[in-house]
Coordinates of C-alpha atoms and ligand atoms in Angstrom, one line a residue:
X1 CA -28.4 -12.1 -8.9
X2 CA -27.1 -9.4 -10.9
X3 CA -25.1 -6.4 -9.6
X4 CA -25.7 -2.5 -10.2
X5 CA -23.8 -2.6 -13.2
X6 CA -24.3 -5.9 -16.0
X7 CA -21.8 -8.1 -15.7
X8 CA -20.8 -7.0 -12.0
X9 CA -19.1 -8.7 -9.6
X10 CA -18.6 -12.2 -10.6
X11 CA -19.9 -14.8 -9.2
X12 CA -22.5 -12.6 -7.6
X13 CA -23.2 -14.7 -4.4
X14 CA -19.1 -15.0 -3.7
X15 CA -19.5 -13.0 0.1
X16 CA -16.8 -14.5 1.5
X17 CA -14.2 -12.2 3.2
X18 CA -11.5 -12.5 -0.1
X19 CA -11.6 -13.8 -2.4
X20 CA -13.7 -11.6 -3.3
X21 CA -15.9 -11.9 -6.6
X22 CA -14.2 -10.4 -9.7
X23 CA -15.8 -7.8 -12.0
X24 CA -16.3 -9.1 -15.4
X25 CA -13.6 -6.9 -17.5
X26 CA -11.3 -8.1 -14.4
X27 CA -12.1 -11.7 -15.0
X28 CA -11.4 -10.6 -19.1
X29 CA -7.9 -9.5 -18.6
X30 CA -7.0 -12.4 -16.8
X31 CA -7.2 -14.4 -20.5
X32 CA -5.0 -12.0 -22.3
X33 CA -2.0 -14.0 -23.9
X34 CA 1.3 -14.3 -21.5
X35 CA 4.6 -12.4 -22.6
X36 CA 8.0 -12.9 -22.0
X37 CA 8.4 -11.3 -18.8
X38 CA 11.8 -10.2 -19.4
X39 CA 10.8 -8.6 -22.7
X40 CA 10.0 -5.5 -23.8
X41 CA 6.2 -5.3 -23.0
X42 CA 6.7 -5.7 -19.3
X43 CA 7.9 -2.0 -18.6
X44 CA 4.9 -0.6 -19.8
X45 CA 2.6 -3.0 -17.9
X46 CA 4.5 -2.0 -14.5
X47 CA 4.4 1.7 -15.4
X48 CA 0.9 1.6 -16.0
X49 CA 0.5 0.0 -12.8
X50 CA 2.7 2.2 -10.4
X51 CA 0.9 4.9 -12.1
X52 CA -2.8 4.1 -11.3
X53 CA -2.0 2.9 -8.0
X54 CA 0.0 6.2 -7.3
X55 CA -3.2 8.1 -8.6
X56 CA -5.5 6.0 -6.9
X57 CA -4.2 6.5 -3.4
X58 CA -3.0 9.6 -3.5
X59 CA 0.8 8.5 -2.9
X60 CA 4.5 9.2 -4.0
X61 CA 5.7 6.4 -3.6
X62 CA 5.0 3.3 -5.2
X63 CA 4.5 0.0 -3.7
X64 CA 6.0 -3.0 -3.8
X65 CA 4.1 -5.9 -5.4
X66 CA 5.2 -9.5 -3.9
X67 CA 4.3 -13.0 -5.8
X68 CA 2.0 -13.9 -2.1
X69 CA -0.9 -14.0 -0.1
X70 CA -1.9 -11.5 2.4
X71 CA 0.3 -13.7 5.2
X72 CA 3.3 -13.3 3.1
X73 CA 3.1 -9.5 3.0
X74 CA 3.1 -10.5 7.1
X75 CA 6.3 -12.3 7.0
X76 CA 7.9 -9.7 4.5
X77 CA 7.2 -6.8 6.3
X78 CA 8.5 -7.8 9.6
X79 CA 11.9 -9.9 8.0
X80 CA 12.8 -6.8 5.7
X81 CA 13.0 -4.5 9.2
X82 CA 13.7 -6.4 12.0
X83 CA 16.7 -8.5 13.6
X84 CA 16.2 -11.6 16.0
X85 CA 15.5 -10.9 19.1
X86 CA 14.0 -7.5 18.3
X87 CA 11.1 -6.6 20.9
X88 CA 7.9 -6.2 19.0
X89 CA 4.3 -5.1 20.6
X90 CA 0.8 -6.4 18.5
X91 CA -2.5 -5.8 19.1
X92 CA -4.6 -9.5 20.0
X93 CA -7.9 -10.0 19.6
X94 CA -8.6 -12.0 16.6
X95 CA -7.2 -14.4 14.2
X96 CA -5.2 -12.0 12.2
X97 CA -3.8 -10.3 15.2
X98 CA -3.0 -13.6 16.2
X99 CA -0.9 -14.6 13.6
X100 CA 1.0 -11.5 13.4
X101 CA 2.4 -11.6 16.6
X102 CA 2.6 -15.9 15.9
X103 CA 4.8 -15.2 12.4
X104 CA 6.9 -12.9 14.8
X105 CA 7.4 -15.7 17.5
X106 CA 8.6 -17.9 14.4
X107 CA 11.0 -15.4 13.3
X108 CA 12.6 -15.5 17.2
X109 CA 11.4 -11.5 17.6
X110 CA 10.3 -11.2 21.7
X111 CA 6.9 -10.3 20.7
X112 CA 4.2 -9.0 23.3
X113 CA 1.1 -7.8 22.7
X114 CA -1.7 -6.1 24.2
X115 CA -4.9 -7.8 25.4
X116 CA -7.9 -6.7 23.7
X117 CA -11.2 -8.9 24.3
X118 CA -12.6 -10.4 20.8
X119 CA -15.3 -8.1 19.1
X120 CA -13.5 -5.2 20.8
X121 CA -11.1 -2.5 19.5
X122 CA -8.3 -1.8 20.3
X123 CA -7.8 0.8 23.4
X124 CA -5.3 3.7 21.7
X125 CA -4.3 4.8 25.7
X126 CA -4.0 1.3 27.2
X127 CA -1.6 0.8 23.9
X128 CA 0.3 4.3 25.0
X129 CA 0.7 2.7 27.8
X130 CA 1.8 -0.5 26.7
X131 CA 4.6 0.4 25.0
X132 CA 6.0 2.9 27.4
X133 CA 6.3 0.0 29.6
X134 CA 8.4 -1.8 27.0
X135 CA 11.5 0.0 26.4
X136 CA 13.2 -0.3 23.3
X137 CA 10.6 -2.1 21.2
X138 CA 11.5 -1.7 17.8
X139 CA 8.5 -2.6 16.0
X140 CA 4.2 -2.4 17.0
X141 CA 2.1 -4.4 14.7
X142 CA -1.1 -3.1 13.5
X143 CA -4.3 -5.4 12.2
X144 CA -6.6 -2.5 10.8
X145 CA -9.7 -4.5 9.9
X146 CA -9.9 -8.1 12.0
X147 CA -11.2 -10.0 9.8
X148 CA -12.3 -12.6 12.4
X149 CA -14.5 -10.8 14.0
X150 CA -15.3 -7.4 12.1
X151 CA -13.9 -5.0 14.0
X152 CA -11.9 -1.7 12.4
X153 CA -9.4 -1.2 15.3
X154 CA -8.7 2.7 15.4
X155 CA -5.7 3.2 13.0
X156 CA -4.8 6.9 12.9
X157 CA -4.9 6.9 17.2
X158 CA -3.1 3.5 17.2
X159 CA -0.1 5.3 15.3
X160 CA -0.8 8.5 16.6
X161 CA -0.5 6.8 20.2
X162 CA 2.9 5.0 18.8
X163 CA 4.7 8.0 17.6
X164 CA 4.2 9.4 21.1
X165 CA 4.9 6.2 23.0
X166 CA 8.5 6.2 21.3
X167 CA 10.4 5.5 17.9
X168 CA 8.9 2.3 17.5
X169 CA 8.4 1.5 13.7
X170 CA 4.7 1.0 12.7
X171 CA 3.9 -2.3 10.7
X172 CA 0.6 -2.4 9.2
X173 CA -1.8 -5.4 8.2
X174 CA -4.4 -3.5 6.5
X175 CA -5.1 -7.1 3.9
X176 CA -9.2 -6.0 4.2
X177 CA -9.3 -2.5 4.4
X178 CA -6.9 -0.7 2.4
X179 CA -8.7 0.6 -0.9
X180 CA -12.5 -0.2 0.9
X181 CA -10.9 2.1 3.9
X182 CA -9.7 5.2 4.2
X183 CA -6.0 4.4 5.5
X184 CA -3.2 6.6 6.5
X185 CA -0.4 4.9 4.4
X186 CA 2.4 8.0 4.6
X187 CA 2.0 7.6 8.6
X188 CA 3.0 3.6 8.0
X189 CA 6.4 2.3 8.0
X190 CA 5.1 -0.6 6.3
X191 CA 1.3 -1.4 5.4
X192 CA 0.2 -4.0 3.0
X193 CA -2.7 -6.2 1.4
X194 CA -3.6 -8.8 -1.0
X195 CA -5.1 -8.6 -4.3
X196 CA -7.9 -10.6 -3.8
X197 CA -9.2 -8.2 -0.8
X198 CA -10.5 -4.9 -1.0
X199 CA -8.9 -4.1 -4.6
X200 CA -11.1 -6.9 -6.1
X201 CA -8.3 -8.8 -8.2
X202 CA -7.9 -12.7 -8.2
X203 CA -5.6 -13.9 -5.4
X204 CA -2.7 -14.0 -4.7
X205 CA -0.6 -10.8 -4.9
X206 CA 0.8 -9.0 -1.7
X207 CA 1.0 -5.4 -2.4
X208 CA 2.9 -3.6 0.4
X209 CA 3.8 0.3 0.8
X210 CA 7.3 0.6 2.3
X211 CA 8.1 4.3 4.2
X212 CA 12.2 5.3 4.2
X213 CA 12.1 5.0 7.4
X214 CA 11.5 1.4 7.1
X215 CA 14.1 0.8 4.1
X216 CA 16.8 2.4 6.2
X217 CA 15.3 0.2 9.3
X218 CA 16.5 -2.6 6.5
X219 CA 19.6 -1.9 6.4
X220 CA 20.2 -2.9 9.4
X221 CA 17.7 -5.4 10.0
X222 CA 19.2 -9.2 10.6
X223 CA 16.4 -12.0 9.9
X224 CA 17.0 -13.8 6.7
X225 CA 15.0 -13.1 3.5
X226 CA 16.0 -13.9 0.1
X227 CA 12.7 -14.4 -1.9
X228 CA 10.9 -11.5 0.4
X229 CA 14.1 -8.9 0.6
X230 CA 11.9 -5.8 -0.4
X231 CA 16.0 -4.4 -1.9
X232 CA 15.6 -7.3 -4.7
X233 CA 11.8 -6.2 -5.4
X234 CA 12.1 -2.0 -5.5
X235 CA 15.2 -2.2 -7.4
X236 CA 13.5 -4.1 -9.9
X237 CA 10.5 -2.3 -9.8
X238 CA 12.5 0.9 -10.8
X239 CA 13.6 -0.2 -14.3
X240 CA 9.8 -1.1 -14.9
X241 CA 10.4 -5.3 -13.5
X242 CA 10.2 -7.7 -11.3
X243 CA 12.8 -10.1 -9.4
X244 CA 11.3 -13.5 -10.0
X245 CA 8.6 -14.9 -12.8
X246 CA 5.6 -12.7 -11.7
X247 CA 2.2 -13.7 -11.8
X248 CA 1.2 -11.9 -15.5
X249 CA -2.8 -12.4 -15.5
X250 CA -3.0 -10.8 -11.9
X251 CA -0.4 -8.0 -13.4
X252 CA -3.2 -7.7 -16.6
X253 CA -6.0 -8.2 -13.9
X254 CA -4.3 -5.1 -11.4
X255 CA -4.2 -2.6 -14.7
X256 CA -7.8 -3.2 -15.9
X257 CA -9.0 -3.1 -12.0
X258 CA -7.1 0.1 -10.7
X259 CA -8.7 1.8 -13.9
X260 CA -11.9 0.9 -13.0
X261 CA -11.4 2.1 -9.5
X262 CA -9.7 5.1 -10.6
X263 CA -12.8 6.2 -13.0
X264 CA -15.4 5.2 -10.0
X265 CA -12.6 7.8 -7.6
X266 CA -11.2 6.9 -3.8
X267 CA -14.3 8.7 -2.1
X268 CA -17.2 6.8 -3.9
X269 CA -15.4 3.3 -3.5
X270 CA -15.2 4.2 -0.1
X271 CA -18.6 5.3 0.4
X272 CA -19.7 1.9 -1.8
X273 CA -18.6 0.2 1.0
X274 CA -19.7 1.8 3.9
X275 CA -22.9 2.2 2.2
X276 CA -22.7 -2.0 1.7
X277 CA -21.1 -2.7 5.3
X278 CA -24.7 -0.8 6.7
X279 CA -26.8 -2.7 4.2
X280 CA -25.4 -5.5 5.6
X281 CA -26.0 -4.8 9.1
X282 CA -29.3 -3.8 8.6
X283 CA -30.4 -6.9 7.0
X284 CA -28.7 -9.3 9.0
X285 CA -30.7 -7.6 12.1
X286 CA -33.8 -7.8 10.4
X287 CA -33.0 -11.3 10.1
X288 CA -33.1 -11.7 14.1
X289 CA -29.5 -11.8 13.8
X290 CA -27.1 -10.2 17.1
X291 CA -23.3 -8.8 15.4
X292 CA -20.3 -9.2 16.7
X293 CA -19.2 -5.9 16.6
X294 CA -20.9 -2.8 17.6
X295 CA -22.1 -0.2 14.6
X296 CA -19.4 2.6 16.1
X297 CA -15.9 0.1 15.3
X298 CA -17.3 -1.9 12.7
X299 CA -15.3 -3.1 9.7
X300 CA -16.5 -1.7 6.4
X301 CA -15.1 -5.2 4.5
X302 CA -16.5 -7.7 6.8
X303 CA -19.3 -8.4 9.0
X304 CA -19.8 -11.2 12.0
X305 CA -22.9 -12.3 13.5
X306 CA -23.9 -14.7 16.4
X307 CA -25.3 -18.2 15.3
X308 CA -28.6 -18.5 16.5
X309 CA -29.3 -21.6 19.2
X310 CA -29.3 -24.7 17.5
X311 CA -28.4 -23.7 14.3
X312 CA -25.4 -25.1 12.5
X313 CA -22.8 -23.7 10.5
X314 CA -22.0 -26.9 8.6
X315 CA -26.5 -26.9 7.9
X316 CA -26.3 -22.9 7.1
X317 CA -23.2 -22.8 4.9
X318 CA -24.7 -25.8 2.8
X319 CA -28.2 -24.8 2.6
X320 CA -26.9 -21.3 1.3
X321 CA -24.7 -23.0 -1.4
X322 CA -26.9 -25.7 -2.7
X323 CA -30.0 -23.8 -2.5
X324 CA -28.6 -20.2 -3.5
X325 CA -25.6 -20.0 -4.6
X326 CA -24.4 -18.1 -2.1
X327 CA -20.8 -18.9 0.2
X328 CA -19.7 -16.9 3.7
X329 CA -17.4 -17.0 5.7
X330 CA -16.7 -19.6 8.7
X331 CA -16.1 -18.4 12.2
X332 CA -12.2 -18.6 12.9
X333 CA -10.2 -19.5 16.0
X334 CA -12.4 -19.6 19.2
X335 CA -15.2 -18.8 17.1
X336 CA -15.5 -21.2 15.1
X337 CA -18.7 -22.7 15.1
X338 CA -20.4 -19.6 16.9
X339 CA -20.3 -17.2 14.4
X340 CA -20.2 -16.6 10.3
X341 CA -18.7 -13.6 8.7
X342 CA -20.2 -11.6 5.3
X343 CA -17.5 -10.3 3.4
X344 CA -18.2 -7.2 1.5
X345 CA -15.0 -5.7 -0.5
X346 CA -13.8 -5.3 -3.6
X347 CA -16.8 -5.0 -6.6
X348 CA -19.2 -5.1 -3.5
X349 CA -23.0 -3.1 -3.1
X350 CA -25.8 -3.0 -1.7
X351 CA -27.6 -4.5 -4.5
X352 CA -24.8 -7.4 -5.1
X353 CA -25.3 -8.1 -1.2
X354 CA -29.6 -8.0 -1.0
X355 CA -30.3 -11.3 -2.7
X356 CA -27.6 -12.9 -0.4
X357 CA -29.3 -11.4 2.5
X358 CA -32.4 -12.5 1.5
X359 CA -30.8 -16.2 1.3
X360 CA -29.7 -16.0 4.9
X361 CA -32.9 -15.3 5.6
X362 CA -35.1 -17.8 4.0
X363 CA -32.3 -20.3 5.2
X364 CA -32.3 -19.5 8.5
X365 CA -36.0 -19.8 8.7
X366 CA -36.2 -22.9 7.0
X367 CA -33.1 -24.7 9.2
X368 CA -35.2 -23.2 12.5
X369 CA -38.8 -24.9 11.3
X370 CA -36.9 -28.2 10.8
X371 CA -35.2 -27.8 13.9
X372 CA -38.7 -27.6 15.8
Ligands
PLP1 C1 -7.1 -12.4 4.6 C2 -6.3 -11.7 5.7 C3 -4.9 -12.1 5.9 C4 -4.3 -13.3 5.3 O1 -4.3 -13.3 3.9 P1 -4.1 -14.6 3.0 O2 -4.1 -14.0 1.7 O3 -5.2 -15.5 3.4 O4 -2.7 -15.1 3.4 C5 -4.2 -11.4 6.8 N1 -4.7 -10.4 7.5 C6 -6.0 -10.0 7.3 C7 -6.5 -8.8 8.1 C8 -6.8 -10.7 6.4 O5 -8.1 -10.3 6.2

């Protein structure tokens, strides 16, 4: 299987939803020799970094880049701005929604959230709504792509619907869509990802915008952090560092990849992946598949589909490996077992994703015969 470029992504028949497969001058950076971290090399590297990102997404401010995964940019965002007890609203409706509002419970944050069925976004009035009825919450928490089940909830209205509701600040999980998505980071207090998501780096970097709003928020804000404190990590970042030993061949892999996404430009790798996510779709219908998600809220990044009667995950997932080298994603939570997930993001296409397709294809036809 070979992508639209040689040499692109790597390994070809990686469609899980992150990691995601790594394009090869990516996977080439990675093996550069380590430095001293505290020496003189590292300012440039950061600079370089800030810079492209800055470019890239058409922002002022830089983010923060945290030694994590995606659930750690979770935690991080909600212990840098909030104090226990704090009321919270999230969305539900999916793993990731889930375990939002689950890391707040942990934290002892009174965390509520508004019921939204599986497969369906989320309602920007009935949220209005919500949070009038909660007074003082200090915090909503927004997935923008479920992973779990494919569905883009509506952003923009979500915060749009939040800023009207009240001064509530707006925490963002956008881990699969921001840099496949168009996503309104200067309306965020705090939205983050991971590297090995939509920016097509190896895992496991959090990467999380913070707004003023939200650093004066930490001032404030009571729940203990030491390793996540986002003070310790944007002072740092502002003489050109980093608060603790950083993890260098992501830092080599971020600077090769944000150039690459920089010469390609924001619209195209947006329209890459749309033009993937309906690809996708198209071939898993022609496949006799039913989505999860209908076409008009459907997650650029990641696709679900139905299992059909009587066939197996466990049977599916190992026929695609063995026989084509090709991995998805599980069903998670409830539907686990019903449904798998494609993930397309990062170094993604519609060419990368066609042999794949072709494997679910012959596989499924193969697993029904023996079924018979
Ligand atoms: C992948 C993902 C996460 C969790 O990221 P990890 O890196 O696995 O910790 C959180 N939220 C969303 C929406 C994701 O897709």
């Amino acid at each position: 299987m070979s992508g639209e470029r040689p040499g692109l992504p790597i390994p070809p028949g990686l469609l899980v939803p992150g990691p995601a497969p790594l394009h090869a001058e990516v996977v080439r950076a990675m093996a550069r020799p380590l430095f001293n971290y505290r020496g003189p090399r590292m300012k440039g590297l950061m600079d370089r970094i800030r810079d492209r990102t800055c470019r890239f997404f058409g922002v002022s401010r830089p983010p923060l880049l945290l030694a994590g995964s995606g659930t750690g940019a979770i935690e991080a965002a909600l212990v840098n701005t909030l104090s226990p007890g704090d009321r919270v609203l999230g969305l539900s409706g999916g793993v990731f929604a889930d375990r939002f509002l689950a890391i707040a419970r942990a934290h002892g944050l009174d965390a509520g959230s508004l019921r939204t069925p599986w497969g369906q976004p989320a309602d920007p009035d009935r949220f209005e709504a919500a949070l009038r009825s909660r007074p003082d919450t200090r915090a909503v928490l927004l997935t923008h792509s479920e992973t779990s089940t494919g569905v883009l909830h509506p952003l923009p209205e979500l915060i749009a619907s939040a800023r009207r509701a009240g001064s509530a600040l707006v925490l963002v999980d956008a881990v699969s869509s921001l840099g496949a998505v168009p996503v309104p980071i200067e309306d965020c207090d705090v939205v983050f990802t991971a590297s090995h998501k939509a920016w097509g780096l190896p895992p496991a970097m959090a990467i999380a915008f913070v707004s003023d709003r939200a650093e004066e928020a930490g001032r404030v804000a009571r729940l203990p952090r030491f390793y996540w404190d986002f003070t310790r990590y944007r002072e740092a970042h502002e003489r050109g560092s980093v608060p603790f030993t950083p993890e260098l061949p992501i830092l080599f892999a971020m600077e090769v990849g944000l150039g690459l996404l920089l010469e390609e430009g924001r619209e195209r790798v947006f329209r890459r992946h749309a033009e993937t996510a309906a690809s996708v779709r198209a071939g898993l219908r022609a496949a006799g598949l039913t989505l999860v998600a209908a076409d008009r809220f459907a997650s650029p990044t990641v696709t679900a589909a139905w299992l059909p009667d009587g066939i197996a995950w466990p049977d599916l997932s190992r026929r695609l490996d063995t026989e084509h080298g090709v991995s998805l994603g599980g069903g998670l939570g409830r539907l686990a077992g019903k449904i798998f997930r494609v993930g397309h993001l990062g170094w993604t296409s519609p060419a990368q994703v066609a042999p794949a397709l072709n494997a679910i294809r012959e596989s499924l036809a193969a697993l029904a015969a023996r079924d018979d």
